[in-house]
Coordinates of N, CA, C and O in Angstrom, one line a residue:
G175 N 0.9 -1.1 0.1 CA -0.3 -0.3 0.1 C 0.8 1.3 0.2 O 1.8 1.1 0.6
G176 N 0.3 2.2 -0.4 CA 0.8 3.7 -0.4 C 1.3 3.9 1.2 O 0.6 4.1 2.2
L177 N 2.1 5.4 1.2 CA 2.3 5.7 2.4 C 2.0 7.1 2.3 O 2.2 7.9 1.2
S178 N 1.4 7.7 3.6 CA 1.0 9.1 3.2 C 2.0 10.2 4.0 O 3.3 9.1 4.1
G179 N 2.2 11.1 3.8 CA 2.9 12.3 4.4 C 3.1 12.2 5.6 O 2.2 11.3 6.2
V180 N 3.7 13.1 6.4 CA 3.8 13.2 7.6 C 2.6 13.9 7.8 O 2.3 15.2 7.5
L181 N 1.5 13.4 8.8 CA 0.3 13.9 9.6 C 0.4 14.6 11.0 O 1.2 13.6 11.7
R182 N -0.1 15.4 11.0 CA 0.0 16.1 12.8 C -1.3 15.5 13.6 O -2.4 15.9 12.6
S183 N -1.4 15.1 14.6 CA -2.5 15.3 15.3 C -2.4 15.5 16.8 O -1.4 15.7 17.0
P184 N -3.7 16.0 17.5 CA -2.8 16.2 18.9 C -2.6 14.9 19.9 O -1.8 15.4 20.6
A185 N -2.4 13.3 19.0 CA -1.4 12.3 19.9 C -0.3 12.6 19.5 O 0.6 12.1 19.6
G186 N 0.0 13.6 18.0 CA 1.3 13.6 17.6 C 1.5 13.4 16.2 O 0.9 13.8 15.6
F187 N 2.6 12.9 15.5 CA 3.0 13.2 14.0 C 2.9 11.2 13.7 O 2.9 10.6 14.1
H188 N 2.2 11.7 12.3 CA 2.1 10.1 11.9 C 2.3 9.9 10.6 O 2.4 11.0 9.9
V189 N 2.8 8.6 10.1 CA 2.9 8.3 8.5 C 2.0 7.3 8.6 O 2.3 6.1 9.6
L190 N 0.9 6.9 7.9 CA 0.1 6.2 7.6 C 0.5 5.6 6.4 O 1.1 5.7 5.3
K191 N 0.6 4.2 6.3 CA 0.1 2.9 5.5 C -1.3 2.3 5.0 O -1.6 1.8 6.1
V192 N -1.3 2.3 3.8 CA -2.9 1.9 3.4 C -2.3 0.1 3.3 O -1.5 -0.2 2.7
V193 N -3.1 -0.7 4.3 CA -2.7 -2.5 4.0 C -3.7 -2.8 3.9 O -3.7 -3.8 2.9
E194 N -5.1 -2.3 3.5 CA -6.2 -3.1 3.2 C -7.6 -1.8 2.9 O -7.6 -1.0 3.5
K195 N -7.9 -1.7 1.8 CA -9.1 -1.1 1.3 C -10.4 -1.8 1.7 O -10.3 -2.9 1.4
R196 N -11.0 -1.1 2.3 CA -12.7 -1.8 2.4 C -13.6 -0.6 1.7 O -13.5 0.5 2.3
Q197 N -15.2 -1.3 1.2 CA -15.7 0.0 0.7 C -16.6 -0.1 1.6 O -17.0 -0.5 2.6
A198 N -16.8 1.2 1.7 CA -17.7 1.8 3.2 C -19.3 0.9 3.0 O -19.7 0.8 1.7
G199 N -19.6 0.5 4.1 CA -20.9 -0.6 4.3 C -21.0 -2.0 4.0 O -21.6 -2.7 4.0
M200 N -19.6 -2.3 3.5 CA -19.2 -3.7 3.0 C -18.0 -4.1 4.1 O -17.1 -4.3 4.2
P201 N -18.7 -4.5 5.5 CA -17.4 -5.3 6.1 C -17.0 -6.6 5.9 O -17.5 -6.9 5.5
G202 N -15.9 -6.6 6.9 CA -15.5 -8.1 6.5 C -16.4 -9.1 7.2 O -17.2 -8.6 8.0
I203 N -16.4 -10.3 6.7 CA -17.3 -11.3 7.5 C -16.5 -12.0 8.4 O -15.5 -12.6 7.4
N204 N -16.8 -12.5 9.5 CA -16.1 -13.3 10.1 C -16.2 -14.6 9.7 O -17.4 -15.2 9.8
V205 N -15.5 -15.4 9.5 CA -15.6 -17.0 9.8 C -14.7 -18.1 10.3 O -13.6 -17.5 10.9
I206 N -14.9 -19.2 10.3 CA -13.8 -20.2 11.2 C -13.1 -21.0 9.7 O -13.6 -21.3 8.9
Q207 N -12.1 -20.6 10.1 CA -11.1 -21.4 8.8 C -11.0 -22.6 9.1 O -10.4 -22.7 10.5
S208 N -10.5 -23.6 8.2 CA -9.8 -24.7 9.0 C -8.5 -25.0 8.2 O -8.6 -24.9 7.0
R209 N -7.6 -25.7 9.1 CA -6.5 -26.0 8.2 C -6.6 -27.6 8.0 O -6.2 -28.2 9.2
V210 N -6.5 -28.1 6.9 CA -6.7 -29.7 6.9 C -5.5 -30.3 5.9 O -5.2 -29.5 5.0
R211 N -5.4 -31.4 5.8 CA -4.9 -32.4 5.1 C -5.5 -33.6 4.9 O -6.2 -34.2 5.3
H212 N -5.4 -34.3 3.5 CA -6.1 -35.4 3.1 C -4.9 -36.1 2.8 O -4.2 -35.8 2.0
I213 N -5.6 -37.5 2.1 CA -5.0 -38.7 1.3 C -6.3 -38.4 -0.1 O -7.4 -38.7 0.8
L214 N -5.7 -38.7 -0.6 CA -6.9 -38.3 -2.3 C -6.4 -39.9 -2.9 O -5.0 -40.1 -3.3
L215 N -7.4 -41.0 -2.8 CA -7.0 -42.1 -3.8 C -8.0 -42.0 -4.7 O -9.2 -41.6 -4.6
R216 N -7.6 -42.1 -5.9 CA -8.4 -42.2 -7.0 C -8.9 -43.8 -7.6 O -8.3 -44.4 -8.3
P217 N -10.2 -44.0 -7.4 CA -10.8 -45.2 -8.0 C -10.7 -45.5 -9.6 O -10.6 -44.3 -10.2
G218 N -10.0 -46.7 -10.0 CA -9.7 -46.9 -11.2 C -9.3 -48.4 -11.9 O -9.9 -49.2 -11.0
P219 N -8.9 -48.7 -12.8 CA -8.7 -49.9 -13.4 C -8.0 -50.9 -12.1 O -8.4 -51.9 -11.9
Q220 N -7.0 -50.0 -11.7 CA -6.5 -50.9 -10.9 C -6.5 -50.9 -9.4 O -6.2 -51.7 -8.2
L221 N -7.6 -50.2 -8.9 CA -7.7 -49.8 -7.7 C -9.4 -49.4 -7.8 O -9.8 -48.3 -7.7
G222 N -10.4 -50.6 -7.1 CA -11.4 -50.1 -7.1 C -11.9 -49.5 -5.8 O -11.2 -49.1 -4.7
E223 N -13.2 -48.6 -5.7 CA -13.6 -47.9 -4.7 C -13.5 -49.1 -3.4 O -13.3 -47.5 -2.3
T224 N -14.0 -49.5 -3.3 CA -13.9 -50.6 -2.4 C -12.6 -51.0 -1.5 O -12.0 -50.6 -1.0
A225 N -11.6 -50.9 -2.6 CA -10.6 -51.2 -1.8 C -9.5 -50.0 -2.0 O -9.0 -50.2 -0.9
A226 N -9.9 -48.8 -2.2 CA -9.5 -47.7 -1.8 C -10.1 -47.0 -0.3 O -9.3 -46.9 0.7
L227 N -11.3 -47.5 0.1 CA -11.9 -47.2 1.3 C -11.2 -48.2 2.1 O -11.0 -47.9 3.2
E228 N -10.7 -49.5 1.6 CA -10.3 -50.3 2.5 C -8.7 -49.8 3.1 O -8.5 -50.1 4.0
R229 N -8.2 -49.5 2.2 CA -6.9 -48.9 2.3 C -7.0 -47.8 3.2 O -5.9 -47.6 3.9
L230 N -7.9 -46.9 2.9 CA -8.0 -45.4 3.8 C -8.2 -46.0 5.1 O -7.6 -45.1 6.2
A231 N -9.2 -46.8 4.9 CA -9.6 -47.3 6.4 C -8.6 -47.8 7.2 O -8.2 -47.6 8.8
D232 N -7.5 -48.5 6.7 CA -6.3 -49.3 7.1 C -5.1 -47.7 7.7 O -4.5 -48.0 8.6
F233 N -5.0 -47.0 6.8 CA -4.0 -45.8 7.1 C -4.7 -45.3 8.3 O -4.1 -44.9 9.3
R234 N -5.9 -45.1 8.5 CA -6.6 -44.3 9.5 C -6.2 -44.9 10.8 O -5.7 -44.4 12.0
K235 N -6.5 -46.2 10.9 CA -6.0 -47.4 11.9 C -4.8 -47.1 12.4 O -4.4 -46.5 13.7
R236 N -3.9 -47.1 11.2 CA -2.6 -47.1 11.8 C -2.0 -45.4 12.3 O -1.0 -45.5 13.2
V237 N -2.8 -44.5 11.8 CA -2.2 -43.1 12.3 C -3.0 -43.0 13.5 O -2.1 -42.6 14.8
V238 N -4.3 -43.6 14.0 CA -4.7 -43.4 15.0 C -4.3 -43.9 16.4 O -3.7 -43.7 17.6
A239 N -3.4 -45.3 16.1 CA -2.7 -46.3 16.9 C -1.5 -45.6 17.0 O -0.2 -46.1 17.7
G240 N -0.7 -44.6 16.3 CA 0.2 -44.0 16.4 C 1.6 -44.8 15.6 O 3.0 -44.7 15.9
T241 N 1.3 -45.9 15.0 CA 2.2 -46.7 14.2 C 2.6 -46.1 12.5 O 3.6 -46.2 11.7
A242 N 1.7 -44.9 12.3 CA 2.3 -44.3 11.0 C 1.9 -42.8 11.1 O 1.1 -42.4 12.4
D243 N 2.5 -41.8 10.3 CA 2.4 -40.6 10.5 C 1.6 -40.1 9.0 O 1.9 -40.6 7.7
F244 N 0.6 -39.4 9.2 CA -0.4 -39.1 8.6 C 0.3 -38.5 7.1 O 0.0 -38.6 5.8
A245 N 1.2 -37.3 7.6 CA 1.9 -36.7 6.3 C 2.5 -37.5 5.2 O 2.7 -37.4 4.4
Q246 N 3.3 -38.5 6.5 CA 4.1 -39.5 5.6 C 3.3 -40.2 4.4 O 3.7 -40.9 3.1
L247 N 2.4 -40.7 5.1 CA 1.1 -41.8 3.6 C 0.9 -40.8 2.8 O 0.5 -41.4 2.0
A248 N 0.3 -39.6 3.3 CA 0.1 -38.6 2.2 C 1.1 -38.3 1.3 O 0.7 -38.4 0.1
R249 N 2.3 -38.5 1.8 CA 3.5 -38.1 0.5 C 3.5 -39.4 -0.3 O 3.6 -39.4 -1.5
E250 N 3.3 -40.8 0.1 CA 3.6 -41.7 -0.5 C 2.6 -42.3 -1.0 O 2.9 -43.2 -1.9
N251 N 1.5 -41.8 -0.9 CA 0.3 -42.6 -1.4 C -0.8 -41.3 -2.3 O -1.8 -42.0 -3.3
S252 N -0.8 -40.4 -1.7 CA -2.0 -39.5 -2.3 C -1.9 -39.1 -3.8 O -0.8 -39.1 -4.0
Q253 N -3.1 -39.1 -4.4 CA -3.0 -38.9 -5.9 C -3.3 -37.5 -6.5 O -4.5 -37.2 -7.5
D254 N -2.9 -36.5 -5.3 CA -3.3 -35.3 -5.7 C -2.4 -34.3 -5.5 O -0.9 -34.8 -5.1
G255 N -2.3 -32.9 -5.7 CA -1.1 -32.0 -6.1 C -0.5 -31.5 -4.4 O 0.7 -31.5 -4.1
S256 N -1.2 -32.1 -3.5 CA -0.9 -31.9 -2.0 C -0.3 -33.0 -1.5 O 0.4 -32.7 -0.3
A257 N 0.3 -33.8 -2.2 CA 1.0 -35.0 -1.8 C 2.3 -34.4 -1.1 O 2.8 -34.8 -0.1
R258 N 3.0 -33.5 -1.9 CA 4.1 -33.6 -1.6 C 4.4 -32.5 -0.2 O 5.4 -32.4 0.4
N259 N 3.2 -32.0 0.1 CA 3.2 -31.0 1.2 C 2.7 -32.2 2.3 O 2.1 -31.3 3.6
G260 N 2.3 -33.3 2.1 CA 1.9 -34.2 3.5 C 0.6 -34.2 3.6 O -0.2 -34.4 4.2
G261 N -0.2 -34.0 2.5 CA -1.4 -33.5 1.8 C -2.2 -32.6 2.3 O -3.3 -32.5 2.6
D262 N -1.4 -31.4 3.2 CA -1.9 -30.0 3.8 C -2.3 -29.6 2.2 O -1.9 -28.9 1.5
L263 N -3.5 -28.8 2.8 CA -4.3 -27.9 1.9 C -4.4 -26.9 2.4 O -4.9 -25.7 2.0
G264 N -3.9 -26.2 3.8 CA -3.6 -24.8 4.1 C -4.5 -24.5 4.5 O -5.8 -25.2 4.9
W265 N -4.9 -23.0 5.1 CA -6.1 -22.4 5.5 C -7.3 -22.4 4.7 O -7.0 -22.2 3.7
T266 N -8.3 -22.9 4.9 CA -9.4 -23.0 3.7 C -10.6 -22.4 4.4 O -10.8 -22.2 5.9
N267 N -11.4 -21.6 3.8 CA -12.2 -21.4 3.9 C -14.0 -22.2 3.8 O -13.7 -23.0 3.1
P268 N -15.1 -21.6 4.6 CA -16.0 -22.5 4.3 C -16.6 -22.6 2.7 O -16.7 -21.5 2.5
G269 N -17.1 -23.6 2.5 CA -17.7 -23.7 1.1 C -16.8 -23.9 -0.2 O -16.9 -24.2 -1.2
I270 N -15.4 -24.1 0.1 CA -14.5 -24.3 -0.8 C -14.5 -25.8 -1.3 O -14.3 -26.1 -2.3
F271 N -14.9 -26.9 -0.6 CA -14.6 -28.0 -0.9 C -16.0 -28.4 -1.5 O -17.2 -28.0 -0.9
V272 N -16.1 -29.7 -1.9 CA -17.4 -30.1 -2.2 C -18.3 -30.5 -1.1 O -17.2 -30.7 0.0
P273 N -19.3 -30.8 -1.3 CA -20.5 -31.2 0.0 C -19.9 -32.1 0.9 O -20.0 -31.9 1.9
E274 N -19.6 -33.3 0.4 CA -19.2 -34.3 1.1 C -18.0 -34.4 1.7 O -17.8 -34.5 2.8
F275 N -17.0 -33.5 1.4 CA -15.9 -33.5 2.0 C -15.9 -32.1 2.9 O -15.3 -32.4 4.5
E276 N -16.7 -31.2 2.8 CA -16.9 -30.0 3.4 C -17.6 -30.3 5.2 O -17.6 -30.4 6.1
D277 N -18.3 -31.6 4.7 CA -19.4 -32.3 6.1 C -18.5 -33.1 6.7 O -18.6 -32.7 8.1
A278 N -17.5 -33.5 6.5 CA -16.5 -34.2 6.9 C -15.7 -33.6 7.8 O -15.7 -33.4 9.0
V279 N -15.3 -32.6 7.2 CA -14.4 -31.5 8.2 C -15.5 -30.5 9.3 O -14.7 -30.7 10.2
S280 N -16.2 -30.2 8.9 CA -16.9 -29.6 9.9 C -17.6 -30.7 11.0 O -17.7 -30.0 11.9
D281 N -17.7 -32.3 11.2 CA -17.9 -33.0 11.9 C -16.5 -33.5 12.9 O -16.8 -34.2 14.0
L282 N -15.2 -32.7 12.3 CA -14.3 -33.1 12.9 C -13.7 -32.2 13.9 O -13.8 -30.8 13.9
Q283 N -13.0 -32.5 15.1 CA -12.2 -31.5 15.8 C -11.1 -32.0 15.8 O -10.2 -32.4 15.0
P284 N -10.5 -30.4 16.0 CA -8.6 -30.3 15.3 C -8.0 -31.8 16.3 O -8.0 -32.2 17.1
G285 N -7.4 -32.3 15.5 CA -6.4 -33.7 15.9 C -7.4 -34.9 15.0 O -6.6 -36.1 14.9
Q286 N -8.5 -35.1 14.7 CA -9.1 -36.0 14.6 C -9.0 -36.3 12.8 O -9.0 -35.4 12.4
I287 N -9.3 -37.5 13.0 CA -9.4 -38.1 11.1 C -10.7 -38.5 10.7 O -11.1 -39.2 11.8
S288 N -10.9 -38.3 9.7 CA -12.6 -38.9 9.6 C -12.1 -40.2 9.1 O -11.0 -40.5 8.9
E289 N -12.9 -41.1 9.1 CA -13.6 -42.3 8.2 C -13.0 -41.7 6.6 O -13.3 -40.7 6.2
P290 N -13.3 -42.7 5.7 CA -12.7 -42.6 4.4 C -13.8 -41.8 3.6 O -15.5 -42.2 4.0
V291 N -14.3 -41.1 3.0 CA -15.1 -39.9 2.7 C -15.1 -39.9 0.8 O -13.8 -39.7 0.3
V292 N -16.2 -40.8 0.1 CA -16.5 -40.8 -1.0 C -16.7 -39.2 -1.9 O -17.9 -39.0 -1.1
S293 N -16.2 -38.8 -2.8 CA -16.7 -37.4 -3.7 C -16.3 -38.1 -4.9 O -16.1 -39.1 -5.5
R294 N -17.0 -36.9 -5.4 CA -16.6 -37.2 -7.2 C -15.2 -37.1 -7.6 O -14.6 -37.4 -9.0
F295 N -14.1 -36.6 -6.6 CA -12.9 -36.8 -7.2 C -12.0 -37.7 -6.8 O -10.7 -38.2 -7.2
G296 N -12.8 -39.0 -5.8 CA -11.9 -40.2 -5.3 C -12.6 -40.1 -4.0 O -13.6 -39.9 -3.4
V297 N -11.6 -41.0 -3.3 CA -11.9 -41.4 -2.0 C -10.7 -40.8 -1.0 O -9.7 -40.7 -1.4
H298 N -11.3 -39.9 -0.3 CA -10.3 -39.2 0.8 C -10.3 -39.7 2.0 O -11.1 -40.1 2.9
L299 N -9.2 -39.2 3.0 CA -9.1 -39.2 4.1 C -8.8 -37.8 4.6 O -7.7 -37.5 4.0
I300 N -9.2 -37.6 5.6 CA -9.0 -36.2 6.3 C -8.4 -35.7 7.4 O -9.3 -36.5 8.1
Q301 N -7.7 -35.1 7.9 CA -7.3 -34.9 9.1 C -7.6 -33.3 9.1 O -6.9 -32.5 8.3
L302 N -8.1 -33.0 10.5 CA -8.7 -31.3 10.5 C -7.3 -31.1 11.6 O -7.2 -31.5 12.8
M303 N -6.7 -30.1 11.1 CA -5.2 -30.1 12.0 C -5.4 -29.0 13.0 O -5.2 -28.8 14.0
E304 N -6.3 -27.6 12.4 CA -6.7 -26.7 13.3 C -7.9 -25.8 12.7 O -7.9 -26.0 11.5
R305 N -8.5 -24.8 13.6 CA -9.3 -24.1 13.1 C -8.9 -22.7 14.1 O -8.3 -22.5 15.2
R306 N -9.3 -21.6 13.2 CA -9.7 -20.2 13.1 C -10.4 -19.5 12.8 O -10.8 -19.7 12.0
Q307 N -10.4 -18.3 13.4 CA -11.8 -17.1 13.2 C -10.9 -16.3 12.4 O -9.4 -15.7 12.6
A308 N -11.0 -15.8 11.3 CA -10.6 -14.7 10.3 C -11.5 -13.8 9.9 O -12.8 -14.4 9.8
T309 N -11.2 -13.0 9.2 CA -11.9 -11.7 8.8 C -11.7 -12.0 7.4 O -10.8 -11.8 7.0
L310 N -13.0 -12.1 6.3 CA -13.3 -12.3 4.9 C -12.8 -10.8 4.4 O -13.8 -10.2 4.8
S311 N -12.0 -10.6 3.3 CA -11.8 -9.3 2.7 C -13.0 -9.7 1.6 O -13.4 -10.7 1.4
Q312 N -13.2 -8.6 0.8 CA -14.5 -8.5 -0.1 C -13.7 -9.7 -1.3 O -14.6 -10.1 -1.9
R313 N -12.8 -9.6 -1.7 CA -12.3 -10.5 -2.6 C -12.5 -12.1 -2.2 O -13.3 -12.8 -3.1
E314 N -12.2 -12.2 -1.0 CA -12.4 -13.9 -0.4 C -14.0 -14.0 -0.3 O -14.3 -15.1 -0.8
Q315 N -14.7 -13.1 0.1 CA -16.3 -13.0 -0.1 C -16.8 -13.4 -1.4 O -17.4 -14.3 -1.7
R316 N -16.2 -12.4 -2.3 CA -16.7 -13.0 -3.9 C -16.2 -14.2 -4.3 O -16.9 -14.9 -5.0
D317 N -15.0 -14.7 -4.0 CA -14.4 -16.0 -4.0 C -15.3 -17.5 -3.8 O -15.7 -18.3 -4.2
I318 N -16.0 -17.3 -2.4 CA -16.3 -17.8 -2.2 C -18.1 -17.8 -2.4 O -18.5 -19.2 -2.9
A319 N -18.4 -17.0 -2.7 CA -19.9 -16.7 -3.5 C -19.5 -17.6 -4.9 O -20.5 -18.5 -5.3
R320 N -18.8 -17.2 -5.2 CA -18.9 -17.7 -7.0 C -18.1 -19.5 -6.6 O -19.4 -19.9 -7.3
N321 N -17.6 -20.0 -5.6 CA -17.3 -20.8 -5.5 C -19.1 -22.1 -5.1 O -18.8 -22.9 -5.7
L322 N -19.7 -21.3 -4.1 CA -21.3 -21.7 -3.9 C -22.0 -21.9 -5.1 O -22.5 -22.8 -5.3
V323 N -21.9 -20.8 -5.7 CA -22.7 -20.5 -7.2 C -22.1 -22.3 -8.3 O -23.0 -22.4 -8.5
R324 N -20.7 -21.8 -8.2 CA -20.5 -23.0 -9.4 C -20.6 -24.3 -8.7 O -21.2 -25.1 -9.8
E325 N -20.7 -24.9 -7.2 CA -21.1 -25.8 -6.6 C -22.4 -26.2 -7.1 O -23.3 -27.4 -7.4
K326 N -23.4 -25.1 -7.0 CA -24.5 -25.4 -7.3 C -25.0 -25.8 -8.7 O -26.0 -26.5 -8.9
K327 N -24.5 -25.0 -9.5 CA -24.6 -25.3 -11.0 C -24.4 -26.7 -11.3 O -24.8 -27.5 -12.1
L328 N -23.0 -27.3 -10.7 CA -22.8 -28.4 -11.0 C -23.6 -29.5 -10.7 O -23.6 -30.4 -11.3
E329 N -24.1 -29.1 -9.3 CA -24.8 -30.4 -8.5 C -26.1 -30.1 -9.6 O -27.2 -31.4 -9.6
E330 N -26.9 -29.1 -10.2 CA -28.0 -29.0 -11.1 C -27.9 -29.8 -12.2 O -28.5 -30.6 -13.0
A331 N -26.5 -29.6 -12.9 CA -26.2 -30.4 -14.3 C -26.2 -31.6 -13.9 O -26.8 -32.6 -14.9
Y332 N -25.3 -32.0 -12.8 CA -25.5 -33.6 -12.6 C -26.7 -34.1 -12.7 O -27.1 -34.9 -13.2
A333 N -27.7 -33.6 -11.9 CA -29.1 -34.1 -11.3 C -29.6 -34.0 -13.0 O -30.5 -35.1 -13.3
E334 N -29.7 -33.2 -13.8 CA -30.0 -33.2 -15.1 C -29.7 -34.0 -16.1 O -30.5 -35.1 -16.4
L335 N -28.3 -34.6 -16.0 CA -27.4 -35.6 -17.0 C -28.0 -36.9 -16.2 O -28.3 -37.7 -16.9
S336 N -28.2 -37.1 -15.1 CA -28.9 -38.0 -14.3 C -30.1 -38.6 -14.8 O -30.7 -39.7 -14.8
N337 N -31.2 -37.6 -14.7 CA -32.4 -37.8 -15.4 C -32.3 -38.1 -16.8 O -33.2 -38.9 -17.2
E338 N -31.6 -37.6 -17.6 CA -31.6 -37.8 -18.8 C -31.1 -39.2 -18.9 O -31.8 -39.9 -20.3
L339 N -30.0 -39.6 -18.4 CA -29.5 -40.9 -18.5 C -30.9 -41.9 -18.2 O -30.9 -43.0 -18.6
T340 N -31.4 -41.7 -17.1 CA -32.7 -42.8 -16.6 C -33.6 -42.6 -17.8 O -34.0 -44.1 -18.1
Q341 N -34.2 -41.5 -18.5 CA -34.8 -41.3 -19.6 C -34.4 -42.1 -20.6 O -35.1 -43.1 -21.3
A342 N -33.1 -42.2 -20.9 CA -32.4 -43.0 -21.9 C -32.6 -44.3 -21.8 O -32.8 -45.4 -22.9
E343 N -32.3 -44.9 -20.6 CA -32.4 -45.8 -20.2 C -33.8 -46.4 -20.4 O -33.7 -48.2 -20.9
K344 N -35.1 -46.1 -20.2 CA -36.1 -46.6 -20.1 C -36.6 -46.3 -21.5 O -37.2 -47.9 -21.9
T345 N -36.0 -45.5 -22.3 CA -36.6 -45.9 -23.7 C -35.7 -46.8 -24.6 O -36.2 -47.3 -25.0
A346 N -34.7 -47.1 -24.1 CA -33.7 -48.3 -24.2 C -34.3 -49.8 -24.4 O -34.7 -50.4 -25.3
E347 N -34.7 -49.8 -23.0 CA -35.4 -50.8 -22.4 C -36.8 -51.0 -23.4 O -37.1 -52.4 -23.6
A348 N -37.3 -49.9 -23.3 CA -38.4 -50.2 -24.3 C -38.7 -50.3 -25.5 O -39.2 -51.2 -26.4
G349 N -37.5 -50.4 -26.0 CA -37.4 -50.7 -27.6 C -36.5 -52.1 -27.6 O -36.9 -52.5 -28.8
Y350 N -36.0 -52.2 -26.6 CA -35.5 -53.7 -26.6 C -36.5 -54.3 -26.6 O -36.7 -55.7 -27.3
Q351 N -37.3 -54.3 -25.7 CA -38.8 -55.6 -25.8 C -39.5 -55.2 -26.7 O -40.2 -56.0 -27.3
E352 N -39.8 -54.1 -27.2 CA -40.6 -53.8 -28.4 C -39.6 -54.9 -29.6 O -40.1 -55.7 -30.5
A353 N -38.4 -55.1 -29.8 CA -37.7 -55.6 -31.0 C -38.0 -57.0 -30.5 O -37.9 -58.0 -31.3
Y354 N -37.7 -57.5 -28.9 CA -38.1 -59.0 -28.6 C -39.3 -59.3 -29.0 O -39.4 -60.3 -29.7
G355 N -40.5 -58.7 -29.0 CA -41.6 -58.7 -29.2 C -41.6 -59.2 -30.6 O -42.6 -60.0 -31.5
I356 N -41.2 -58.6 -31.4 CA -41.4 -58.4 -33.3 C -40.8 -60.0 -33.5 O -40.8 -60.4 -34.1
I357 N -39.1 -59.9 -32.8 CA -38.4 -61.3 -33.4 C -39.5 -62.3 -33.0 O -39.7 -63.3 -33.7
G358 N -40.1 -62.3 -31.8 CA -41.0 -63.3 -31.1 C -41.8 -63.9 -32.2 O -42.0 -64.9 -32.7
E359 N -42.6 -62.9 -32.6 CA -43.7 -62.7 -33.7 C -43.1 -63.6 -35.0 O -43.5 -64.3 -35.4
L360 N -41.9 -62.9 -35.3 CA -41.4 -63.4 -36.7 C -41.1 -64.8 -36.6 O -41.6 -65.9 -37.4
R361 N -40.7 -65.2 -35.4 CA -40.5 -67.1 -35.1 C -41.7 -67.8 -35.1 O -41.9 -68.2 -35.6
N362 N -42.6 -67.2 -34.8 CA -43.8 -67.7 -34.8 C -44.7 -68.2 -35.9 O -44.9 -69.1 -36.2
R363 N -44.2 -67.1 -36.8 CA -44.8 -67.0 -38.3 C -44.0 -68.1 -39.1 O -45.1 -68.9 -39.9
L364 N -42.6 -67.7 -38.9 CA -41.9 -69.0 -39.6 C -42.3 -70.4 -39.1 O -42.0 -71.1 -39.9
E365 N -42.5 -70.6 -37.9 CA -42.7 -72.0 -37.3 C -43.9 -72.6 -37.8 O -44.3 -73.7 -38.6
L366 N -45.0 -71.4 -38.3 CA -46.6 -71.9 -38.9 C -46.2 -72.1 -40.1 O -46.5 -73.0 -41.0
Q367 N -45.5 -71.1 -41.1 CA -44.8 -71.8 -42.5 C -44.5 -73.1 -42.6 O -44.2 -73.6 -43.9
G368 N -43.4 -73.2 -41.6 CA -42.5 -74.3 -41.6 C -43.2 -75.8 -41.4 O -43.7 -76.5 -42.1

C-alpha cells in the first residue's frame, strides 16, 4: 500500500500506510477457517472404490494407533498435488470443498481423522489440523460466493444429466422389449409356415 506524508494530530506526528481498502458499508465477514490435510485415492481399473476405502481405513487405524504418520502416508500415497506437502491443503474458508468433504471437515475436532469419504474426485481420508477465526476481505467473499454458485450449478447439471440417462435407459429398454416382441412374432410366423 501507499504511504501518506507526515500527518499531525493531537496525539503527535504520524505516517500512515494503506494495508487494506474496504468499501464503505461492506464490512469484512468473520468465518471459521480450517487447516486440513488429506490423502486422495482415485479409483480406477487398478484400484476399485471398495479397495480404496479399505486402504484408507487401514491408514486411519495406523495413524490413530500411532504406528504411522499421516503426512508421510499422504506423501507416499495421495494422488493429488498436495501429496508433496504431506496432504496439507492450508487454511481454507467454508464452502471451498465439495459437500461430502466439507461435511466431514465440519464434523471433526482438531487432531481428528475422518472415516474415508467418497466424493466425485475419489476417496479421501481427512485430518483437521486446526481451526481459527478470520475476517474475509471482499475478494475472499466474492471467491466463496463464486464457488458456491459453481457448486450449485454442477449439482444441477449432474441431476439433469442423471435424469436424462434414466430416461434414455427407459427408452432403450422399451425399444429392446419391442424388438424382442417382433422377433418372437417372426419366429411364430416362421414356425407356422414351416
